[in-house]
CSV table of C-alpha atoms in Angstrom, one decimal:
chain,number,residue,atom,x,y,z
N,11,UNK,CA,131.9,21.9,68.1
N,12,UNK,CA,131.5,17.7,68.7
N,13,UNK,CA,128.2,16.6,68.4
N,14,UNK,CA,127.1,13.8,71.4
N,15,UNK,CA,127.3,10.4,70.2
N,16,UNK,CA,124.4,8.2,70.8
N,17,UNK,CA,124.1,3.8,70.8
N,18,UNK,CA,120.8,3.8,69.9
N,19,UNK,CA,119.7,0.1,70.5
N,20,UNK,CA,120.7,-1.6,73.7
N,21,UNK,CA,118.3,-4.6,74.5
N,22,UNK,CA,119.3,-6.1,77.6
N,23,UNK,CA,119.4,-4.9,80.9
N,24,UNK,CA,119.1,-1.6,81.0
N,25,UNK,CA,121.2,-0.3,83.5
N,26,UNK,CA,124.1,-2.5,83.0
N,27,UNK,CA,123.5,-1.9,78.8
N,28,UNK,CA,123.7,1.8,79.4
N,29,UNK,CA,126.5,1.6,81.6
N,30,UNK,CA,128.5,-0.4,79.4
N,31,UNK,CA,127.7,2.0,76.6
N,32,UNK,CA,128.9,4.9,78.9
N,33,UNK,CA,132.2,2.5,79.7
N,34,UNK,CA,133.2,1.8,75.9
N,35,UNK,CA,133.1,6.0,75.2
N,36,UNK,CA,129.1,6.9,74.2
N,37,UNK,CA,127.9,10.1,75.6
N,38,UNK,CA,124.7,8.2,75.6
N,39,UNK,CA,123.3,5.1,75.6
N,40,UNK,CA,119.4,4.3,74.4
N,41,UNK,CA,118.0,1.7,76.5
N,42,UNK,CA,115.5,-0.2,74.4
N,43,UNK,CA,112.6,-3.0,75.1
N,44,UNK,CA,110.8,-5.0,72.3
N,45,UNK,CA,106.9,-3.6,71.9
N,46,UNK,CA,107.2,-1.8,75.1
N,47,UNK,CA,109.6,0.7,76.8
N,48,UNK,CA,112.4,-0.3,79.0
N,49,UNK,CA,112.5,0.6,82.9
N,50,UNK,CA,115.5,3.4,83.3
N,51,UNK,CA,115.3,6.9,84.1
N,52,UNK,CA,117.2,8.1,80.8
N,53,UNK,CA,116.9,7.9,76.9
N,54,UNK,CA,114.8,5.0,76.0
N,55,UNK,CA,113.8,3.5,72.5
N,56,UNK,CA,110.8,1.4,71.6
N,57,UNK,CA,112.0,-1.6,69.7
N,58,UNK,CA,108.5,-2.5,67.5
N,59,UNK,CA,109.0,-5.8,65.9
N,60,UNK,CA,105.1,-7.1,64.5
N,61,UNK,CA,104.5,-9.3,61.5
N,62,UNK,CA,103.0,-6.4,59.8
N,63,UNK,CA,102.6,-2.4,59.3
N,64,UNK,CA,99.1,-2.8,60.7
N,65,UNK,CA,99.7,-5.0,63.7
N,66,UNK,CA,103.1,-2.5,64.4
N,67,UNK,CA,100.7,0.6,64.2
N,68,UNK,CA,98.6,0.4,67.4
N,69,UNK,CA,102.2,0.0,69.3
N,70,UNK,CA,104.3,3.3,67.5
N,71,UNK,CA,101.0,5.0,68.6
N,72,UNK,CA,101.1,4.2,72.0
N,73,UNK,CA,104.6,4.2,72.7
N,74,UNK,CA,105.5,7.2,70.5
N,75,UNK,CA,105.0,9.9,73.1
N,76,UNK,CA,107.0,8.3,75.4
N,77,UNK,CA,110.3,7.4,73.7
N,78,UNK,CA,112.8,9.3,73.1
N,79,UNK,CA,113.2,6.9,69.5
N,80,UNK,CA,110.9,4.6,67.8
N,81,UNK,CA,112.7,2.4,66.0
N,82,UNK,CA,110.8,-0.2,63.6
N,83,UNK,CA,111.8,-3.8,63.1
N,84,UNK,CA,110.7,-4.1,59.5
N,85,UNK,CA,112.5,-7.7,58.7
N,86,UNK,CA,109.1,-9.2,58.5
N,87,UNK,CA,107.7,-7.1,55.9
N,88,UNK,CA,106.5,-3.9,55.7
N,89,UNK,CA,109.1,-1.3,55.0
N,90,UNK,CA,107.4,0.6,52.6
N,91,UNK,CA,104.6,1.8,55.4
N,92,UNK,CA,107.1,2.2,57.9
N,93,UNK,CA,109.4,4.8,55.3
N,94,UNK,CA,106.6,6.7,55.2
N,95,UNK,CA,105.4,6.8,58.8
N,96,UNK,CA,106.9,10.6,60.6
N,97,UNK,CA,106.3,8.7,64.2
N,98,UNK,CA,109.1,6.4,63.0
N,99,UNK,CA,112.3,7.2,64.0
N,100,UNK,CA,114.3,4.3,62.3
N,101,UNK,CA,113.8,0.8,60.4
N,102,UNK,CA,116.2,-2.1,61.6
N,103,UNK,CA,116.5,-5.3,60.3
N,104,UNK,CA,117.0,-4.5,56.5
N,105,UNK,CA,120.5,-2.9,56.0
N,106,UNK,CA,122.0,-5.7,56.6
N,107,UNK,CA,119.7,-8.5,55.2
N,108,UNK,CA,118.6,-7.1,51.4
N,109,UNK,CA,119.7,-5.1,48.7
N,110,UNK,CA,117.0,-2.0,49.1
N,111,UNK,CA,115.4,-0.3,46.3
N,112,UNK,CA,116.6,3.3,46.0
N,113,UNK,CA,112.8,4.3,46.0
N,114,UNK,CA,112.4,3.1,49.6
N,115,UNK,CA,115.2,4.8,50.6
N,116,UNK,CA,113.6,8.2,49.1
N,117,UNK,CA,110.9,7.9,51.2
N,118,UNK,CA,112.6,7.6,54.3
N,119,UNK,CA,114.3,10.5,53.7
N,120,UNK,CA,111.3,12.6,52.8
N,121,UNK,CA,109.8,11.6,55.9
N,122,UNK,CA,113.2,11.4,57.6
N,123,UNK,CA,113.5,8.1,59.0
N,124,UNK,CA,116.7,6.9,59.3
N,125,UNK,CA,118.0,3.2,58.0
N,126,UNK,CA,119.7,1.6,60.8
N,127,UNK,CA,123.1,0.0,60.5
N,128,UNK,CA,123.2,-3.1,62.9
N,129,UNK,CA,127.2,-4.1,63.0
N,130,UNK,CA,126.0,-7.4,64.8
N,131,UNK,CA,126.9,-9.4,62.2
N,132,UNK,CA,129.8,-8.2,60.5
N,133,UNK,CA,131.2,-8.1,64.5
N,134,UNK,CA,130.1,-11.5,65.6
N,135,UNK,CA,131.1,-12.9,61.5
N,136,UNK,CA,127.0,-14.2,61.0
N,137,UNK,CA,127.2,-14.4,57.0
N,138,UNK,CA,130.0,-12.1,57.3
N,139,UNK,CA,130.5,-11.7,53.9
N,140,UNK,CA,126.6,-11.7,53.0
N,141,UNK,CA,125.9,-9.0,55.3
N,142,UNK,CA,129.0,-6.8,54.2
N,143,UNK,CA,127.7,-6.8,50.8
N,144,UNK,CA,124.4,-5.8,51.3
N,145,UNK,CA,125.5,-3.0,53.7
N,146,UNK,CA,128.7,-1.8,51.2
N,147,UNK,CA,125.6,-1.5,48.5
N,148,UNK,CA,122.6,0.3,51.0
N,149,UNK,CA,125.1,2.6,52.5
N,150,UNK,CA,125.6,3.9,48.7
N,151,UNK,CA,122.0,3.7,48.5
N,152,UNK,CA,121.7,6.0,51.2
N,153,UNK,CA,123.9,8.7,50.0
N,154,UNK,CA,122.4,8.4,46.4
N,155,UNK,CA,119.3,9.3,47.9
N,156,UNK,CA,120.1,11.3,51.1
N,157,UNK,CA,118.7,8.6,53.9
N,158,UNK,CA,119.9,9.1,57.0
N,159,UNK,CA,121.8,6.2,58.8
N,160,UNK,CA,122.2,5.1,62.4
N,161,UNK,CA,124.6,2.8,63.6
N,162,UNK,CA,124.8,0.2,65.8
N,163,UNK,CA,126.3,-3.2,67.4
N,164,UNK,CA,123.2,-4.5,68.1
N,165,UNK,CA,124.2,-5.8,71.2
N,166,UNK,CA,122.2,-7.9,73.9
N,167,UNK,CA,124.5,-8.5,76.3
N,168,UNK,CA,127.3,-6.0,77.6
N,169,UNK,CA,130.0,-8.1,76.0
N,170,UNK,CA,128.3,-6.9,72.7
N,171,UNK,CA,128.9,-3.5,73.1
N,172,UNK,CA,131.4,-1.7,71.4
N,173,UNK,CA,133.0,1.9,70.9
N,174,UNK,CA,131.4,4.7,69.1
N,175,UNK,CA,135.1,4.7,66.9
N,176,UNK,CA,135.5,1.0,66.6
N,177,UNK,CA,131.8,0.7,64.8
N,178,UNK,CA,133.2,3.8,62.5
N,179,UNK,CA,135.7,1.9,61.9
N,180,UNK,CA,133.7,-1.3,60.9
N,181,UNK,CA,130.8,1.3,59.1
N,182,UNK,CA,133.3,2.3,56.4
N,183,UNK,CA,134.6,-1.1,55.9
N,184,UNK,CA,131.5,-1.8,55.0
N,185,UNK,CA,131.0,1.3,52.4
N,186,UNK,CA,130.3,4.3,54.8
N,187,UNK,CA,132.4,7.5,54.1
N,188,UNK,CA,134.0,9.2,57.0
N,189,UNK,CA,131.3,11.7,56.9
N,190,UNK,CA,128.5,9.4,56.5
N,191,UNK,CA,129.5,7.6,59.4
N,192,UNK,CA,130.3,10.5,61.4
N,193,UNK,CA,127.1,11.4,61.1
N,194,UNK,CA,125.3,8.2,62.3
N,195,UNK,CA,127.2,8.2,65.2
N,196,UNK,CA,126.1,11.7,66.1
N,197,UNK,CA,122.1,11.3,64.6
N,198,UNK,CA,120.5,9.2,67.6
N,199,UNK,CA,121.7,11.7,69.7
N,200,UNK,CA,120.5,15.1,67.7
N,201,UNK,CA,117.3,12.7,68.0
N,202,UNK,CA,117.4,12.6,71.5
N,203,UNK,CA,117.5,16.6,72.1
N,204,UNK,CA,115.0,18.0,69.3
N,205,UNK,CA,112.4,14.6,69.5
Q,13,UNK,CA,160.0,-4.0,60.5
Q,14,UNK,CA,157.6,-3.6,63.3
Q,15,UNK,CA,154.6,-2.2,64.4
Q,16,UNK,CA,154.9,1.2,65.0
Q,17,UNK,CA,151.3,2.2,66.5
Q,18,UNK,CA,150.0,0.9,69.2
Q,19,UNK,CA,146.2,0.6,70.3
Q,20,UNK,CA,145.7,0.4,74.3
Q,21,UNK,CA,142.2,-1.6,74.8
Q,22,UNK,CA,140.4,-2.2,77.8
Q,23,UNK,CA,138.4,-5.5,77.9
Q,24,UNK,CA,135.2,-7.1,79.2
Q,25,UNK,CA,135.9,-10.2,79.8
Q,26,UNK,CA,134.0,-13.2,81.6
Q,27,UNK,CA,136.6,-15.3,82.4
Q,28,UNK,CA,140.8,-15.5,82.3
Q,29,UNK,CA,142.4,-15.4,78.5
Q,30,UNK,CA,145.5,-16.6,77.6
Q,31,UNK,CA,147.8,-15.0,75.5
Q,32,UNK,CA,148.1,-17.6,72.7
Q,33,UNK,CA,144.2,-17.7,72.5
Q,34,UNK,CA,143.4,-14.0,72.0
Q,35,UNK,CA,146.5,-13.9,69.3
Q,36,UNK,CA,144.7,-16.3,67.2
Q,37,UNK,CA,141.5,-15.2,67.8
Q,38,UNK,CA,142.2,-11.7,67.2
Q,39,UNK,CA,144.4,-13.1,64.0
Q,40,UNK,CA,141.5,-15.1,62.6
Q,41,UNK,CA,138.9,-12.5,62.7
Q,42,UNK,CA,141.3,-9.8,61.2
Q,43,UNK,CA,141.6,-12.5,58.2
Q,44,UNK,CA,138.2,-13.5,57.4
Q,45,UNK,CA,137.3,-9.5,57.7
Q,46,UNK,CA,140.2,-8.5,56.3
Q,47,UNK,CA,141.5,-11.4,53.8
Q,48,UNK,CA,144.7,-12.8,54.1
Q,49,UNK,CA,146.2,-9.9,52.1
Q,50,UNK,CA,145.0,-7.3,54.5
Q,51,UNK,CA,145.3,-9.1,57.4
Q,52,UNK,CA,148.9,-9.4,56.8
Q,53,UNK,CA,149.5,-5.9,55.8
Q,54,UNK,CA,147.8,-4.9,59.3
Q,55,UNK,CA,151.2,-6.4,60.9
Q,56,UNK,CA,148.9,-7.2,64.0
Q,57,UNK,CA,151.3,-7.6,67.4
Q,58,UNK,CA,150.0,-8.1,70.7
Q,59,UNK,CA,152.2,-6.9,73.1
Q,60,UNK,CA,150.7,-6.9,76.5
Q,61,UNK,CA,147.2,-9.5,77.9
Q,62,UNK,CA,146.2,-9.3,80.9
Q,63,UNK,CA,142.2,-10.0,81.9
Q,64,UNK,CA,141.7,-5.9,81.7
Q,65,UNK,CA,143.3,-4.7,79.1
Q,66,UNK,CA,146.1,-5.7,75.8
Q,67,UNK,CA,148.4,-3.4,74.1
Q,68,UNK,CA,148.3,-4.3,70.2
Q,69,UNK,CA,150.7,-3.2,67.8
Q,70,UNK,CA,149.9,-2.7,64.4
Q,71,UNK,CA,151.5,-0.5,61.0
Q,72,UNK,CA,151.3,3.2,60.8
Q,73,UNK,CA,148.2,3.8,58.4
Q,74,UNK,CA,146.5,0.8,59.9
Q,75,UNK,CA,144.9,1.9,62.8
Q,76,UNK,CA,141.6,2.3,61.5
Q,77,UNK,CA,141.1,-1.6,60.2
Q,78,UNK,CA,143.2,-2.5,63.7
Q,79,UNK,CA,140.8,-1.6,65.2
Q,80,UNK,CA,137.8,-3.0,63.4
Q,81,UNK,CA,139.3,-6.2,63.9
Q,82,UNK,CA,139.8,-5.7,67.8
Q,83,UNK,CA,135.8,-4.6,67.5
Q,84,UNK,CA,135.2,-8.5,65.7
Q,85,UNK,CA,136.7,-10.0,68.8
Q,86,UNK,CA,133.9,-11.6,70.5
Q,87,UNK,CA,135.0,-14.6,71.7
Q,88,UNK,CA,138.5,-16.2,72.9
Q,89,UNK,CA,138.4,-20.0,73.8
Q,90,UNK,CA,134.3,-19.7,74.7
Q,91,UNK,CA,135.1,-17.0,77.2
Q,92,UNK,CA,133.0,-13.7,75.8
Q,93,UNK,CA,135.6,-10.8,75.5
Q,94,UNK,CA,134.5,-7.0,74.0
Q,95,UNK,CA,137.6,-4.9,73.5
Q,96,UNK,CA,137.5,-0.8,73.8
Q,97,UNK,CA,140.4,1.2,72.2
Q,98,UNK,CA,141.4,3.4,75.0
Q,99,UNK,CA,144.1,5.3,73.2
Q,100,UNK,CA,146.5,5.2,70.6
Q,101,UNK,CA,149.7,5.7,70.4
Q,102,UNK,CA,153.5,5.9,68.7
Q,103,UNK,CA,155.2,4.7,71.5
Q,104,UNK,CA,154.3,1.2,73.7
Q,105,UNK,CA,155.4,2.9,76.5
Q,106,UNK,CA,152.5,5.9,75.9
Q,107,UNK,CA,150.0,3.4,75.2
Q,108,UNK,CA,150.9,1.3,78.8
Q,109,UNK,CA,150.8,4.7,80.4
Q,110,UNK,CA,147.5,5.6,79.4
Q,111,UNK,CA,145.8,2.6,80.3
């Protein structure tokens, strides 16, 4: 049996974003809007990006029973609170950017948020080589301590899109095992049919 | 020697690209992901352009960092491209057809 495969972070607009998604080979696409919830009748994340765990709380709790995924922007600070948070689908904005402690990692996966993968800038070659060797070493990180992964291009625009097997393809280039990678392809979307 | 795979992509473009733009492009991203070494190993070939679609050639066992270069293609001469494997294939003629 296949499992669905979901993008789980289309910023943009949403119709065209989703459409796009549907286009490049996604069985879904998660429309997403920054501290809010986008306007489409179909999956939609909440994107929370706050300077802090306390400012980002009040939003998770009001968005939460809406979205189909609450995904935390945690590049600011805060990852710690937002490992531990079960209203927390996944953290963005660190797999990429730092070298994370295994101990964070643990958390998540006791509480079983997910570390999300954005490709964005392996794909668009932003520190390349910098962001390749932070997400070769937190992909190992995350099987060491059994952390789920999405993955994503990040993408803003539909020209930043791109197929569920070409970001396989660019996940174990940048340390994911076939399996590992299979299986953030097909989390967002398990996600999006148990809640 | 040759390629002997080929990787059918349709593309989102916003604007015309010409041939001898998207090869080095897609070339120059395949080396600074790939390094020179890999890169050339890939035996990257692109067969067919149009503002749709490209057939690219590249060597059996490859297909997988083919197409993670293809999926670093983001820009050709300023107009924004995003390329989608469709199918691939061991014939050019299968990958054409399925386009």
């Amino acid at each position: 049996m296949t499992s669905s495969r979901a993008e789980p972070l289309l910023r943009g607009d949403p119709e065209a974003m989703v459409a796009a998604a549907r286009d490049a080979g996604w069985d879904e696409g998660v429309a997403a809007a920054e501290n809010s919830l986008p306007e489409i009748d179909g999956p939609r994340a909440a994107l929370v990006s706050r300077d802090s765990p306390d400012a980002a709380a009040g939003d998770i709790a009001r968005l939460r029973p809406d979205a189909d995924l609450v995904l935390v922007d945690a590049s600011s600070g805060g990852a710690g609170a937002y490992a531990r948070n079960d209203r927390v689908d996944g953290i963005t904005g660190l797999a990429a950017e730092r070298f994370l402690d295994p101990k964070l990692l643990r958390a998540a996966a006791r509480h079983g948020v997910a570390l999300v993968f954005d490709l964005s800038p392996v794909i668009r070659n932003r520190n390349r080589f910098r962001a390749m060797k932070r997400l070769v070493a937190n992909a190992e990180t995350c099987r060491d301590t059994g952390c789920p992964a999405m993955l994503t291009a990040g993408a803003t625009t539909v020209y930043g899109v791109r197929a569920p097997r070409e970001l396989a393809a660019l996940a174990r280039l940048s340390g994911f095992t076939e399996d590992q990678a299979r299986a953030a392809l097909e989390l967002p979307g398990r996600r999006l049919r148990h809640g | 020697m040759g390629s002997d795979r080929y990787l059918a992509a349709r593309l989102r473009t916003d604007g015309p690209i010409e041939k001898r733009s998207f090869v080095a492009a897609l070339t120059r991203e395949a080396r600074s992901l790939l390094g020179d070494a890999g890169a050339a190993h890939l035996d990257l070939w692109v067969y067919d352009l149009d503002d749709e679609s490209c057939v690219v050639g590249c060597r059996n066992g490859e297909v997988d960092r083919a197409r993670a270069a293809l999926a670093c293609l983001t820009e050709v001469d300023g107009t924004r491209v995003a390329p989608a494997v469709v199918t691939v294939s061991g014939t050019i003629r299968t990958a054409r057809e399925r386009l």
